[in-house]
CSV table of C-alpha atoms in Angstrom, one decimal:
chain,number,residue,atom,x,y,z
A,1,UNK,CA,31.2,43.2,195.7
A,2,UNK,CA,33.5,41.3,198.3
A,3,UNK,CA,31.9,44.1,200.8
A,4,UNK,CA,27.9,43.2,200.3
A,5,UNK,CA,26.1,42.1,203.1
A,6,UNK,CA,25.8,38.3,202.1
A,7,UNK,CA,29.6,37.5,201.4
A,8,UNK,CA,30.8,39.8,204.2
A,9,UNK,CA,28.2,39.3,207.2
A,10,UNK,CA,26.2,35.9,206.6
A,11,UNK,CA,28.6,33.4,206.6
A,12,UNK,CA,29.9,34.8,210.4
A,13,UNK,CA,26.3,34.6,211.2
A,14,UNK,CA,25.6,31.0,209.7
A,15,UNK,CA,28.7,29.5,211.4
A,16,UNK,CA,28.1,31.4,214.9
A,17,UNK,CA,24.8,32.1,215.5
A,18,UNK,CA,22.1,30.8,213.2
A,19,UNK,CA,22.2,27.4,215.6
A,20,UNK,CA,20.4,29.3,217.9
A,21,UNK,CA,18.8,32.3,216.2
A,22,UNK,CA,17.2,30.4,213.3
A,23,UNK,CA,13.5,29.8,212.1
A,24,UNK,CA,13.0,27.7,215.3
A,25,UNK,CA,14.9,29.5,217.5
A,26,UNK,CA,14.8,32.5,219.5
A,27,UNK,CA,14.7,35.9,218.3
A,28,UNK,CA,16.4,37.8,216.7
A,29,UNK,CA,16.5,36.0,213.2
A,30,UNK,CA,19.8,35.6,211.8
A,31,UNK,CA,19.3,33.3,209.1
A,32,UNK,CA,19.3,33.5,205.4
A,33,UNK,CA,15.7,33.5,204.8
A,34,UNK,CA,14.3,35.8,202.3
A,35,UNK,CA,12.0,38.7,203.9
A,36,UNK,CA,10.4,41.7,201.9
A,37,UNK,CA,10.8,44.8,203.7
A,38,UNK,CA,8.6,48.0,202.3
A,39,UNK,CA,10.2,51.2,202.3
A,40,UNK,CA,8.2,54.1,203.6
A,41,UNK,CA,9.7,56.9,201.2
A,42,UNK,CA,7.5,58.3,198.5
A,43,UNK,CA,9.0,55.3,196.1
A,44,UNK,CA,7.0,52.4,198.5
A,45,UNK,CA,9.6,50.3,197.0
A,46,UNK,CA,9.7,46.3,198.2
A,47,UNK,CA,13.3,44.7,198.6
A,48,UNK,CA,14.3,41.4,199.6
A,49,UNK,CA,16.8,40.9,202.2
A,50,UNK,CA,17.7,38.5,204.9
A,51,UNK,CA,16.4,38.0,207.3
A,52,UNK,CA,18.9,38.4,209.7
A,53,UNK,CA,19.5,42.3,207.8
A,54,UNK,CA,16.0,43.3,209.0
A,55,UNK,CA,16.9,41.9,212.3
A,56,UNK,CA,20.7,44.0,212.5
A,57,UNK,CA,20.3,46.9,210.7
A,58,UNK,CA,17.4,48.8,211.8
A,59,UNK,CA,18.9,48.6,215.6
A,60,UNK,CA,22.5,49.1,214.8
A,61,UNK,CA,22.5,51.2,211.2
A,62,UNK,CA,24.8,54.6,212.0
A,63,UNK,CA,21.1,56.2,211.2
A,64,UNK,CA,19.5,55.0,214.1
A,65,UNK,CA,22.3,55.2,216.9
A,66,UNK,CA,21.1,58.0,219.7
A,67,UNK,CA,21.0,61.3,218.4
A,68,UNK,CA,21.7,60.9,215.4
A,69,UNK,CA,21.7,63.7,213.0
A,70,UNK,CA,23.7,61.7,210.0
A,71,UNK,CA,27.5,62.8,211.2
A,72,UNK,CA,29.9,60.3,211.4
A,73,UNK,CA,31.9,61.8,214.0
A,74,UNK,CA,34.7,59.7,215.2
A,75,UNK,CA,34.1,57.6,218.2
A,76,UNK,CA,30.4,57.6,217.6
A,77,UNK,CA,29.6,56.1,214.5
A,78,UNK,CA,30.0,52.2,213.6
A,79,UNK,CA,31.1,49.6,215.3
A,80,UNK,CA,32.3,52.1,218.3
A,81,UNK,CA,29.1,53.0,218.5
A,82,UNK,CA,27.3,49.6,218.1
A,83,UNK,CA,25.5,47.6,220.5
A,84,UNK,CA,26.3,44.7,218.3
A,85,UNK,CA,29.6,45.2,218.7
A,86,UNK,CA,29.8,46.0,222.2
A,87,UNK,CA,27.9,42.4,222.6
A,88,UNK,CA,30.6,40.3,220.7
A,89,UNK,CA,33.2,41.9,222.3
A,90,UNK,CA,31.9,41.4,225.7
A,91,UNK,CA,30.7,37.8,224.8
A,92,UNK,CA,27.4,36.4,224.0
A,93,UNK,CA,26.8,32.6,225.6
A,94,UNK,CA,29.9,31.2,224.4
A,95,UNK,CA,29.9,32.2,221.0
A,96,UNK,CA,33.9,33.7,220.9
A,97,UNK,CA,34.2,35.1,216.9
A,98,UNK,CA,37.8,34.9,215.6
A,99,UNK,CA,39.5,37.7,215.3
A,100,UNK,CA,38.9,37.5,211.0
A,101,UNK,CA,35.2,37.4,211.9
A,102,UNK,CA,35.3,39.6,214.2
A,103,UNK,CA,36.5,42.2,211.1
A,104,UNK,CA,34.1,41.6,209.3
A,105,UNK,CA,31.4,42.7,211.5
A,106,UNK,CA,33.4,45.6,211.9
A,107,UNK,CA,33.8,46.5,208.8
A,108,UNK,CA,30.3,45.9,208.3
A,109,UNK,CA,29.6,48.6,210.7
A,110,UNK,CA,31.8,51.0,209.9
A,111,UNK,CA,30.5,50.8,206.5
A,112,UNK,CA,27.1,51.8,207.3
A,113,UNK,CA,25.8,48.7,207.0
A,114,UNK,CA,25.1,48.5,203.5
A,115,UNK,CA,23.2,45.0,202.1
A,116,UNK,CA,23.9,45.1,198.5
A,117,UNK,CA,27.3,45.9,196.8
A,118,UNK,CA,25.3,46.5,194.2
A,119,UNK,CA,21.3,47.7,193.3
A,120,UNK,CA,20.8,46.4,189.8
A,121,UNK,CA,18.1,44.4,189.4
A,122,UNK,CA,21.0,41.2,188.2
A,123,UNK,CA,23.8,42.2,190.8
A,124,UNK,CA,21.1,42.0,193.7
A,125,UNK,CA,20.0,38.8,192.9
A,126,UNK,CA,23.6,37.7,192.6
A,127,UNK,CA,24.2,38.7,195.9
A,128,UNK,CA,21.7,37.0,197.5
A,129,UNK,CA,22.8,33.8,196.4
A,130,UNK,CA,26.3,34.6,197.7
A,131,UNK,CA,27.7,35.4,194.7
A,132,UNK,CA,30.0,37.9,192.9
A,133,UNK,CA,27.8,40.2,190.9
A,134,UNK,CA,29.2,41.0,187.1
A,135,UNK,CA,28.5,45.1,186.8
A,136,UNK,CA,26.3,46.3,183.9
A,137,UNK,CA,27.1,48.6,182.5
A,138,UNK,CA,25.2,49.1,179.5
């Protein structure tokens, strides 16, 4: 999936700001680093992502924008809504994304922020390694 997380989002982020926001530099993480994340559901399931996903998307997820209730209502939901991309747009040091990059963030947002394309076992590992995952389908 073109649209995952790693072939969307990471590539902006390793070209424009893991120089600075790497394993030895300051927070947040935005680096390619594999990190476990628990969920808290009654599954307790443990996922890898990037690191630089745990670091995004639990402070600018649609789900966790101010009063919040799950509606996507127009003007207050993605990257409108985002402090992410409020902080691009405005300028951050003098990192100045191209207006390609600048999409895909976008479109990362407005998506609601998805990591994998995909959540088969095969697809997800695929992804991780930048990488087109092949659907199963059987």
């Amino acid at each position: 999936n073109p649209f995952s997380y790693p072939r969307l989002v990471q590539p902006v982020l390793d070209r424009h700001c893991v120089s600075c926001h790497g394993p030895d530099g300051d927070p947040p993480r935005l680096d390619r680093e594999i990190a476990h994340w628990r969920s808290s559901n009654w599954i307790k399931s443990v996922t890898p992502y990037y690191t630089s996903y745990l670091s995004l998307a639990p402070k600018y997820t649609f789900s966790n924008y101010p009063g919040s209730s799950m509606e996507t209502l127009p003007g207050q939901f993605g990257a409108r809504a985002s402090g992410l991309y409020k902080l691009l747009i405005e300028g951050h040091y003098d990192v100045r994304l191209p207006r390609d990059q600048m999409h895909r963030i976008t479109v990362w947002l407005d998506s609601a922020s998805p990591f994998y394309g995909v959540y088969e076992a095969e697809g997800g590992a695929a992804q991780r390694a930048g990488q087109v995952p092949q659907p199963t389908l059987e």
